[in-house]
Short mmCIF file of C-alpha atoms in Angstrom, two decimals:
data_model
loop_
_atom_site.label_atom_id
_atom_site.label_comp_id
_atom_site.label_asym_id
_atom_site.label_seq_id
_atom_site.Cartn_x
_atom_site.Cartn_y
_atom_site.Cartn_z
CA MET A 1 45.80 28.99 17.96
CA ALA A 2 44.97 29.06 21.69
CA SER A 3 41.58 27.90 22.91
CA TYR A 4 39.49 29.41 25.68
CA TYR A 5 41.08 26.98 28.15
CA GLY A 6 44.65 27.81 27.09
CA GLU A 7 45.77 24.70 25.17
CA ILE A 8 47.19 25.09 21.68
CA LEU A 9 44.96 23.82 18.89
CA PRO A 10 45.83 23.33 15.22
CA VAL A 11 44.37 25.85 12.80
CA ILE A 12 41.90 24.14 10.45
CA SER A 13 40.43 25.73 7.35
CA ARG A 14 36.64 26.02 7.56
CA SER A 15 36.38 26.02 3.77
CA ALA A 16 37.98 22.58 3.57
CA ASP A 17 35.64 21.30 6.29
CA ASP A 18 32.61 22.65 4.45
CA GLU A 19 33.68 20.91 1.22
CA GLU A 20 34.10 17.60 3.04
CA ASP A 21 30.73 18.00 4.77
CA ASP A 22 29.03 18.68 1.43
CA GLU A 23 30.69 15.62 -0.10
CA PHE A 24 29.33 13.22 2.52
CA ALA A 25 26.02 14.98 3.22
CA PRO A 26 22.88 13.07 2.16
CA GLN A 27 21.66 14.15 -1.25
CA PRO A 28 17.95 14.78 -1.93
CA ARG A 29 16.19 11.98 -3.75
CA PRO A 30 14.28 12.89 -6.93
CA LEU A 31 10.49 13.12 -6.68
CA ILE A 32 8.17 11.69 -9.32
CA VAL A 33 4.57 12.89 -9.78
CA LYS A 34 2.14 10.08 -10.60
CA THR A 35 -1.39 11.16 -11.49
CA THR A 36 -4.29 8.98 -10.38
CA SER A 37 -7.02 10.96 -12.16
CA PRO A 38 -7.44 11.44 -15.94
CA SER A 39 -8.59 15.06 -15.46
CA LYS A 40 -5.32 16.29 -13.95
CA ASP A 41 -5.43 19.80 -15.46
CA CYS A 42 -8.90 20.38 -14.00
CA GLU A 43 -7.97 18.96 -10.59
CA THR A 44 -4.86 21.12 -10.11
CA LEU A 45 -6.97 24.28 -10.05
CA CYS A 46 -8.18 25.26 -6.57
CA ASP A 47 -9.19 28.25 -4.47
CA CYS A 48 -7.42 27.21 -1.26
CA LEU A 49 -4.45 24.93 -0.49
CA VAL A 50 -4.39 23.01 2.81
CA VAL A 51 -1.16 21.24 3.78
CA THR A 52 -1.42 18.54 6.45
CA VAL A 53 1.80 17.35 8.08
CA GLY A 54 1.73 14.33 10.40
CA GLU A 55 -0.97 12.01 11.64
CA VAL A 56 -2.98 14.45 13.79
CA ALA A 57 -3.53 16.83 10.86
CA TRP A 58 -4.14 13.97 8.44
CA ARG A 59 -6.78 12.38 10.70
CA PHE A 60 -8.51 15.75 11.07
CA ALA A 61 -8.68 16.29 7.31
CA GLU A 62 -9.65 12.70 6.56
CA SER A 63 -12.48 12.68 9.12
CA PHE A 64 -14.09 16.00 8.27
CA PHE A 65 -13.44 16.09 4.52
CA ASP A 66 -13.61 12.41 3.59
CA LEU A 67 -10.33 12.24 1.67
CA SER A 68 -10.51 9.09 -0.44
CA ARG A 69 -9.27 7.47 -3.62
CA GLU A 70 -12.15 9.06 -5.52
CA ASN A 71 -10.94 12.62 -4.92
CA LYS A 72 -7.19 11.87 -5.00
CA TRP A 73 -5.62 13.01 -8.26
CA ALA A 74 -1.85 12.65 -7.71
CA ASP A 75 0.88 11.08 -5.59
CA VAL A 76 4.44 12.37 -5.30
CA GLU A 77 6.84 9.45 -4.80
CA GLU A 78 10.50 9.35 -3.82
CA THR A 79 12.68 7.45 -6.26
CA ARG A 80 15.01 4.76 -4.95
CA ASP A 81 18.50 3.79 -6.07
CA GLU A 82 21.35 1.48 -5.09
CA ASP A 83 22.68 3.99 -2.56
CA HIS A 84 19.61 3.52 -0.35
CA VAL A 85 20.00 -0.18 0.46
CA GLY A 86 18.67 0.32 3.98
CA TYR A 87 15.51 1.91 2.70
CA GLU A 88 15.09 -0.89 0.14
CA ALA A 89 15.33 -3.46 2.93
CA ILE A 90 12.66 -1.73 5.02
CA SER A 91 10.07 -1.31 2.29
CA LYS A 92 9.81 -2.60 -1.27
CA SER A 93 7.16 -0.05 -2.18
CA PRO A 94 8.15 3.58 -2.95
CA LYS A 95 7.62 6.16 -0.26
CA ILE A 96 4.74 8.54 -0.99
CA ALA A 97 5.89 11.99 0.09
CA ILE A 98 2.66 13.83 -0.81
CA SER A 99 -0.88 12.89 -1.82
CA PHE A 100 -3.12 15.50 -3.45
CA HIS A 101 -6.90 15.46 -2.93
CA THR A 102 -9.44 18.02 -4.12
CA VAL A 103 -12.72 18.55 -2.26
CA SER A 104 -15.50 20.71 -3.73
CA SER A 105 -18.06 22.68 -1.73
CA GLY A 106 -20.45 24.48 -4.05
CA GLN A 107 -18.34 26.56 -6.43
CA ARG A 108 -15.31 26.43 -4.14
CA LYS A 109 -12.46 23.92 -4.49
CA THR A 110 -9.96 23.08 -1.76
CA THR A 111 -6.85 21.01 -2.45
CA PHE A 112 -5.32 18.99 0.39
CA ALA A 113 -1.60 18.20 0.20
CA VAL A 114 -1.23 15.29 2.64
CA CYS A 115 2.23 14.53 4.07
CA LYS A 116 1.95 11.49 6.35
CA GLY A 117 5.57 10.43 6.76
CA HIS A 118 8.73 12.03 8.09
CA ASN A 119 10.90 14.00 5.65
CA PRO A 120 14.65 14.17 6.35
CA PRO A 121 16.35 17.59 6.10
CA GLU A 122 17.64 17.04 2.57
CA GLN A 123 14.07 16.41 1.33
CA ILE A 124 12.42 19.46 2.95
CA TRP A 125 12.82 21.93 0.08
CA PRO A 126 12.17 19.47 -2.78
CA VAL A 127 8.93 18.41 -1.08
CA THR A 128 7.98 22.03 -0.37
CA ASN A 129 8.51 22.93 -4.04
CA LYS A 130 6.10 20.16 -5.08
CA ILE A 131 3.51 21.15 -2.47
CA LEU A 132 3.37 24.76 -3.64
CA GLY A 133 4.23 24.16 -7.30
CA ILE A 134 1.79 21.48 -8.46
CA PRO A 135 -1.60 22.99 -7.41
CA ARG A 136 -2.56 26.13 -9.33
CA GLY A 137 -4.80 29.11 -8.73
CA TYR A 138 -4.87 29.06 -4.92
CA LYS A 139 -5.08 32.40 -3.15
CA GLU A 140 -4.49 31.19 0.43
CA VAL A 141 -2.51 28.45 2.18
CA PHE A 142 -3.27 26.72 5.48
CA VAL A 143 -0.72 24.42 7.14
CA LEU A 144 -1.86 21.95 9.84
CA SER A 145 0.60 19.98 11.94
CA SER A 146 1.40 18.69 15.44
CA SER A 147 4.38 18.61 17.76
CA PRO A 148 5.26 17.07 21.17
CA VAL A 149 4.45 19.44 24.00
CA GLN A 150 7.96 18.80 25.38
CA GLU A 151 9.32 20.93 22.53
CA TYR A 152 7.26 23.95 23.60
CA LYS A 153 9.31 26.48 25.58
CA CYS A 154 7.72 28.64 28.29
CA ASP A 155 8.47 29.99 31.78
CA ASP A 156 6.39 27.42 33.65
CA PRO A 157 5.79 24.14 31.75
CA ALA A 158 3.70 22.83 34.68
CA LEU A 159 0.90 25.25 33.70
CA LEU A 160 0.55 23.84 30.19
CA GLU A 161 -2.65 21.93 29.49
CA ALA A 162 -2.14 19.84 26.38
CA PRO A 163 -3.36 19.61 23.73
CA PHE A 164 -3.29 23.25 22.66
CA VAL A 165 -2.88 24.99 19.30
CA LYS A 166 -0.56 27.83 18.33
CA SER A 167 -0.56 29.73 15.06
CA LEU A 168 1.72 31.88 12.96
CA ALA A 169 0.65 33.86 9.88
CA THR A 170 2.42 35.60 7.04
CA SER A 171 1.86 39.22 6.13
CA PRO A 172 -0.65 39.50 4.55
CA SER A 173 -2.61 36.74 6.27
CA PRO A 174 -5.64 34.82 4.92
CA THR A 175 -8.86 36.82 4.83
CA GLU A 176 -10.68 34.56 7.29
CA HIS A 177 -9.14 32.29 9.89
CA PRO A 178 -9.82 31.23 13.49
CA ILE A 179 -7.99 33.12 16.21
CA TYR A 180 -5.66 30.67 17.93
CA PRO A 181 -2.91 32.13 20.17
CA THR A 182 0.20 33.23 18.28
CA LEU A 183 3.35 31.15 18.69
CA GLU A 184 5.65 33.03 21.05
CA GLN A 185 9.42 33.37 20.83
CA PRO A 186 11.76 31.51 21.22
CA ASN A 187 9.47 28.78 19.86
CA MET A 188 9.54 28.23 16.13
CA PHE A 189 8.08 25.93 13.53
CA LYS A 190 10.26 23.26 11.92
CA ASN A 191 10.66 21.15 8.80
CA ILE A 192 7.87 21.25 6.18
CA VAL A 193 5.73 23.69 8.20
CA ALA A 194 8.54 26.26 8.43
CA ALA A 195 9.54 25.78 4.79
CA VAL A 196 5.99 26.26 3.43
CA ILE A 197 5.30 29.34 5.55
CA SER A 198 8.69 30.87 4.66
CA ARG A 199 8.16 30.31 0.94
CA CYS A 200 4.63 31.77 1.09
CA HIS A 201 5.97 34.83 2.93
CA ILE A 202 8.58 35.38 0.21
CA LEU A 203 6.02 34.92 -2.57
CA ARG A 204 3.48 37.16 -0.78
CA VAL A 205 0.89 34.37 -0.66
CA PRO A 206 -1.37 34.73 2.42
CA ALA A 207 -0.68 31.73 4.64
CA ILE A 208 -1.10 30.60 8.23
CA ALA A 209 0.17 27.57 10.14
CA TYR A 210 -1.55 25.80 13.04
CA VAL A 211 0.42 23.38 15.20
CA CYS A 212 -1.21 21.24 17.87
CA PHE A 213 1.10 20.56 20.81
CA THR A 214 0.17 17.17 22.20
CA GLU A 215 1.48 15.11 25.12
CA ASN A 216 0.48 11.66 23.79
CA ILE A 217 2.78 9.35 21.85
CA HIS A 218 -0.14 7.94 19.87
CA ILE A 219 -2.93 9.93 18.28
CA ASP A 220 -5.85 10.86 20.57
CA PRO A 221 -9.30 12.42 19.90
CA ALA A 222 -8.60 15.60 21.88
CA SER A 223 -5.58 16.45 19.74
CA VAL A 224 -7.47 15.92 16.48
CA LEU A 225 -10.50 17.88 17.64
CA SER A 226 -8.34 20.78 18.87
CA LEU A 227 -8.32 22.00 15.26
CA ASN A 228 -12.13 22.06 14.90
CA GLN A 229 -12.36 25.88 15.03
CA LEU A 230 -11.22 25.76 11.41
CA LEU A 231 -14.60 24.30 10.46
CA ASN A 232 -16.25 27.69 11.14
CA THR A 233 -14.36 29.37 8.30
CA THR A 234 -15.36 29.64 4.65
CA GLN A 235 -12.20 27.87 3.49
CA PHE A 236 -13.01 24.76 5.57
CA ARG A 237 -16.75 24.66 5.07
CA THR A 238 -17.81 21.04 4.66
CA ALA A 239 -21.05 19.14 4.11
CA LYS A 240 -20.02 16.32 6.44
CA ASP A 241 -21.83 16.24 9.78
CA VAL A 242 -19.48 17.42 12.54
CA GLY A 243 -20.99 15.11 15.16
CA LEU A 244 -20.61 12.02 12.96
CA ALA A 245 -17.08 13.05 12.02
CA SER A 246 -16.17 13.38 15.71
CA LYS A 247 -17.40 9.82 16.31
CA ASP A 248 -15.33 8.66 13.34
CA ILE A 249 -12.25 10.23 14.91
CA VAL A 250 -12.84 8.40 18.20
CA ARG A 251 -13.27 5.12 16.27
CA LEU A 252 -10.12 5.67 14.23
CA VAL A 253 -8.10 6.51 17.32
CA ALA A 254 -9.39 3.44 19.15
CA ASN A 255 -8.36 1.23 16.22
CA SER A 256 -4.95 2.89 16.11
CA HIS A 257 -4.39 2.21 19.81
CA ALA A 258 -5.45 -1.41 19.34
CA LYS A 259 -2.79 -1.90 16.67
CA HIS A 260 -0.09 -0.53 18.98
CA GLY A 261 -1.37 -2.38 22.03
CA SER A 262 0.80 -5.48 21.58
CA LEU A 263 4.45 -5.51 22.55
CA TYR A 264 5.25 -7.52 19.41
CA THR A 265 3.41 -5.45 16.77
#
């Protein structure tokens, strides 16, 4: 077989290559659900499901909705085996892929599925199945995340003023949601965000994703507060004072920067 440049190349079967790739590809690790509340069946019922991916979204939810041990009812942990020696060496405790919290406001219940850590490609769909499969009764899904502004594609990057938020909704979309600009092509969502939105679109569950594009390596107040338009909607109505929560965000961010301030920590 001749290549574009003219040299002769051996013909290789793609089917054989695919089999070899599958053989050596990382396999998804099993996920175990561990309940932390005795009233699990009651806690799994909710009106709205909010998925937070990454630290910016987690800090937003934690500050405005006071996610704590008291309202956490389940953790989803990755199992470990002898094939993951490197992971064993890094951490002796199991990795928590998802934490579920339920927050009540009047007669309305909102479940938060918190994903703090990074999920490798082989874990994307198993984690997504747990996120959408464990809570029950929800009619709408909101996905909050963040991404480096360097990954955002546009004609003139010099005009970008980070942080900014882009959104993408399924059809049908949630009944009430803030109007952030729609994510333009060729940009696209990745990983857990893309998987959750795709699955909701297939299942005809109204869903919308919000991604904050930030230019800072570490978390900053402006990035967290860029999502505060959500607080004007019924789904995100909270009894916590917005002004006090904003101060909490600044305090949390300052402490986070202090931890990363040393070259040796």
